[in-house]
Coordinates of C-alpha atoms in Angstrom, one line a residue:
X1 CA 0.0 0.0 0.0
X2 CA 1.7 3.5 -0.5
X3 CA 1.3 6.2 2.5
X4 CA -1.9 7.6 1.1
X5 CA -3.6 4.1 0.8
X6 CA -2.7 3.3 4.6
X7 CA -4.1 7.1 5.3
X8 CA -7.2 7.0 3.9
X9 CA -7.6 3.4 4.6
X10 CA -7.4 4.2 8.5
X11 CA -9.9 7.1 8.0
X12 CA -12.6 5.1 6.2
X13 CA -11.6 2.5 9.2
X14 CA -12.5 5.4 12.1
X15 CA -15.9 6.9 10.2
X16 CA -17.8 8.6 11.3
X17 CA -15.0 10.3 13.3
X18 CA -13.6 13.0 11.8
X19 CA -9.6 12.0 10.6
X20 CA -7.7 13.6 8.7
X21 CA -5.1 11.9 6.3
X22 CA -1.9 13.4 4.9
X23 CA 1.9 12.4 3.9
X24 CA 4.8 13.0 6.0
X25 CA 8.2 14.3 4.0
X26 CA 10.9 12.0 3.3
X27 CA 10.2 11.4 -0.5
X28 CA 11.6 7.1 -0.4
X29 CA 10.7 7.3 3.6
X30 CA 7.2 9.4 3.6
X31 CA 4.8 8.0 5.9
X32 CA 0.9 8.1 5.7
X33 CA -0.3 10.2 8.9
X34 CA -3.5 10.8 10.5
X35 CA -4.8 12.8 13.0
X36 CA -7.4 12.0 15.3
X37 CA -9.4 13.8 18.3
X38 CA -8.0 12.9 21.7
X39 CA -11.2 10.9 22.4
X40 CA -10.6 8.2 18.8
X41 CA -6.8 8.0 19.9
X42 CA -7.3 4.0 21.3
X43 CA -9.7 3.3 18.4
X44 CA -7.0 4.3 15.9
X45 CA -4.5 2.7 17.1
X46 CA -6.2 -0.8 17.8
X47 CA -7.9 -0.1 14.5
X48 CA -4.2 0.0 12.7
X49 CA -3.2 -3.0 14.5
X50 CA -6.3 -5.3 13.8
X51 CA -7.3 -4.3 9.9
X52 CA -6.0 -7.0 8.1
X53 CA -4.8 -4.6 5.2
X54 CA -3.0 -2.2 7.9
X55 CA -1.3 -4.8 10.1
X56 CA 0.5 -2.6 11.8
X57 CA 1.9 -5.2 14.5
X58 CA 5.1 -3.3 15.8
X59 CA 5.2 -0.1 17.8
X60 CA 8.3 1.9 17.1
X61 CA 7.9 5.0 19.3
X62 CA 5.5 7.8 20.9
X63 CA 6.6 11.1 21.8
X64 CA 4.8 15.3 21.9
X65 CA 5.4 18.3 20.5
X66 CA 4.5 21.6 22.2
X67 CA 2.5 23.8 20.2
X68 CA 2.9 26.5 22.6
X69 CA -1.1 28.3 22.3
X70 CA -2.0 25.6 20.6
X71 CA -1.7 23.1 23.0
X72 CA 0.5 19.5 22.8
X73 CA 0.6 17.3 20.3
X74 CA 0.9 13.7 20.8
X75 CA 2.5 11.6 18.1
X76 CA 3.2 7.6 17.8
X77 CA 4.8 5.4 14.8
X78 CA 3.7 2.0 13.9
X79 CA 5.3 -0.6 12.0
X80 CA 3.9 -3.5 9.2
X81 CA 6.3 -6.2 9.4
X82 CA 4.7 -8.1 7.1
X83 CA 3.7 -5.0 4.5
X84 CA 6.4 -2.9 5.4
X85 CA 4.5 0.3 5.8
X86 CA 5.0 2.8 8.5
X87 CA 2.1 5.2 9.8
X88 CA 2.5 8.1 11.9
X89 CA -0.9 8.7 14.3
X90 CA -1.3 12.6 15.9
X91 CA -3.9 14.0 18.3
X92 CA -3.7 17.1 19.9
X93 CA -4.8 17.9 23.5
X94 CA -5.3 21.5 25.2
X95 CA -2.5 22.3 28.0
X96 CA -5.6 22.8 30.2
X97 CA -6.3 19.0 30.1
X98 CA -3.2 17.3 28.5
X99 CA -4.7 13.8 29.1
X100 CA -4.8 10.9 26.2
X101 CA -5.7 7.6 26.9
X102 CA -3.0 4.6 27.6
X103 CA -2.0 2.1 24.7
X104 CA -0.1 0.0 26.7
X105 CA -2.9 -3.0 26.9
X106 CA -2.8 -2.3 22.9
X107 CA 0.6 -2.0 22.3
X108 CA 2.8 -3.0 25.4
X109 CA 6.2 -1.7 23.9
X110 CA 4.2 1.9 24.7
X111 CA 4.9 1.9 28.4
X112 CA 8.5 3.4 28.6
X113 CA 7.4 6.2 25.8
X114 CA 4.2 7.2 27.8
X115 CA 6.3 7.9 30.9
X116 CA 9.2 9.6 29.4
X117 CA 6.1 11.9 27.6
X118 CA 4.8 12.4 30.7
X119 CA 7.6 13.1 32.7
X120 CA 8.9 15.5 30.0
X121 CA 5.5 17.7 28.6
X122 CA 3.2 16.4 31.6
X123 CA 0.4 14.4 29.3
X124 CA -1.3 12.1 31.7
X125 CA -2.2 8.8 30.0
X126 CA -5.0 7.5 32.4
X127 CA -4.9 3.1 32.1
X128 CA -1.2 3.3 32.1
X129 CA -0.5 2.2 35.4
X130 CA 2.1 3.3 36.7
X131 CA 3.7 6.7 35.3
X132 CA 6.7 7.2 38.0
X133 CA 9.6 9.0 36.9
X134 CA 12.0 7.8 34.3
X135 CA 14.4 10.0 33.3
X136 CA 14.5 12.7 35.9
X137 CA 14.9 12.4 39.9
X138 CA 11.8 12.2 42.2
X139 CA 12.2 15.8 43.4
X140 CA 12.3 17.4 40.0
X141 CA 10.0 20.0 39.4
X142 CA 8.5 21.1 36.3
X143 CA 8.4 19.6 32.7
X144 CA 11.7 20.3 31.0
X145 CA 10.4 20.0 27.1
X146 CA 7.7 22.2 27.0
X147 CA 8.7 25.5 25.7
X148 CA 8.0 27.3 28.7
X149 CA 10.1 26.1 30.9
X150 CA 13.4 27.8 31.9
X151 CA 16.6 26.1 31.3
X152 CA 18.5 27.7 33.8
X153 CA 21.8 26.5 32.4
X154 CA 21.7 28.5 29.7
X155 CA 21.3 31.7 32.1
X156 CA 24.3 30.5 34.1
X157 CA 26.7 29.9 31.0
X158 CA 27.2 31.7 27.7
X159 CA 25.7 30.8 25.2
X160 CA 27.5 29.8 21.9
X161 CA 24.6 31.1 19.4
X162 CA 24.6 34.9 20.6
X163 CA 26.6 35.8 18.0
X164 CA 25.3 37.1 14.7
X165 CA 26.2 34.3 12.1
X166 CA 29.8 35.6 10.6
X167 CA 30.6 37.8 13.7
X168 CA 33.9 37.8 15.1
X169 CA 34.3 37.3 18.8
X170 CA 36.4 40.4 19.2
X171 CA 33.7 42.6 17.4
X172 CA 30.9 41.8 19.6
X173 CA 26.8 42.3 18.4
X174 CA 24.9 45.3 17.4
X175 CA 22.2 43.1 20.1
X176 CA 22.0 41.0 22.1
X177 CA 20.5 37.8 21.8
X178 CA 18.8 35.8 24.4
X179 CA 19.6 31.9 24.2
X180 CA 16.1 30.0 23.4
X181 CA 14.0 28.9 26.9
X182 CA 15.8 32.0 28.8
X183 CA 13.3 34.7 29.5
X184 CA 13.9 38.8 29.2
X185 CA 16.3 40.3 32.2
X186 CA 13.5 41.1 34.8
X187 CA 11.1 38.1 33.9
X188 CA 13.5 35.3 35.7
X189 CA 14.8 34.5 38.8
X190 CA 14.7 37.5 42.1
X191 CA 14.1 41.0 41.2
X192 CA 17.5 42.9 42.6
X193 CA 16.5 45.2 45.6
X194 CA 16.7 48.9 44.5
X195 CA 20.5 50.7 45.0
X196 CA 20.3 52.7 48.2
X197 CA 20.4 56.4 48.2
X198 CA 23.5 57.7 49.8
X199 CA 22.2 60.3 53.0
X200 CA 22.3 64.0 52.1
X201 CA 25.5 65.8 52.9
X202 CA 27.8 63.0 53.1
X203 CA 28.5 62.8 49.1
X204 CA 31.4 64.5 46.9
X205 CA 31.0 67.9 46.0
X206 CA 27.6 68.6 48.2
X207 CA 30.0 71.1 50.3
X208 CA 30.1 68.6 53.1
X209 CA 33.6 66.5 54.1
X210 CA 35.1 64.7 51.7

């Protein structure tokens, strides 16, 4: 099947709901992909697994994307071995409730990727069992991939990218630039406490002693 049978195969497969099919880049290595509401996420995948014409037995890998405003997208690969098709499944869930249902009674290869995406963009997959941290210690705080959070590395050390492409170290920038995740001066961290005002009569050239 090429990527835009296995696409619109899956649709017809999900109808009523409303799916969308496309083609991934990649020219040799395009893959059909759909997107699906958060609530058809389960049905698609098990849908892609069972249809005899899909197959898709192997599960490669699930991961988000933060589409800051937009909310988080969630996005998994699944694998034909026998009809050597890939097919790349989205849904998109609102940072107010960033919740998609578990595959891991589906697909059981799912469990490590649902709890490095929670741990790292905070989507909850309710079923899954047991989402403890992965990656990062118990005590961190905070969701280290989504685009808001503050990588306070880069505040602490230079950053190699604030140069202007093709600008010498010695000449220096016409502006500075702030490393990506590293809010304005002001917006980050304690807000100095205003300089003190020297007492009257006890500065240089008030008439008082020096």
């Amino acid at each position: 099947m090429t990527p835009e049978e296995v696409g619109q195969r899956l649709v017809a497969l999900l109808a009523p709901v409303e799916a969308t099919a496309s083609v991934s880049g990649g020219q040799a290595y395009a893959r059909a992909t759909v997107d699906v509401p958060p609530a058809s996420w389960r049905d698609a995948l098990r849908a892609a697994r069972d249809d005899a014409d899909l197959g898709c037995d192997f599960f490669d890998w699930l991961s988000a994307v933060d589409q800051l405003a937009d909310g988080c997208e969630v996005v998994a690969h699944l694998w034909s071995t026998g009809r050597r098709h890939g097919l790349l499944l989205r849904t998109r869930v609102p940072w107010d409730a960033p919740r998609v249902d578990s595959v891991v009674d589906l697909y059981p290869g799912a469990a490590w990727h649902e709890r490095e995406t929670f741990e790292m963009f905070g989507v909850d997959f309710p079923g899954h069992g047991e989402l403890r941290p992965l990656l990062l210690p118990p005590e961190f705080e905070g969701h280290p991939l989504r685009k808001e959070f503050v990588l306070a590395s880069r505040v602490a050390k230079p950053w190699p990218g604030a140069k202007e492409p093709g600008e010498s170290t010695a000449a220096g920038g016409g502006r500075a630039v702030r490393p990506p995740g590293v809010p304005a001066p002001g917006e980050w961290g304690p807000a100095s406490p205003p300089a003190a005002t020297p007492p009257a009569g006890t500065g240089r050239g008030d008439g008082g002693a020096a």
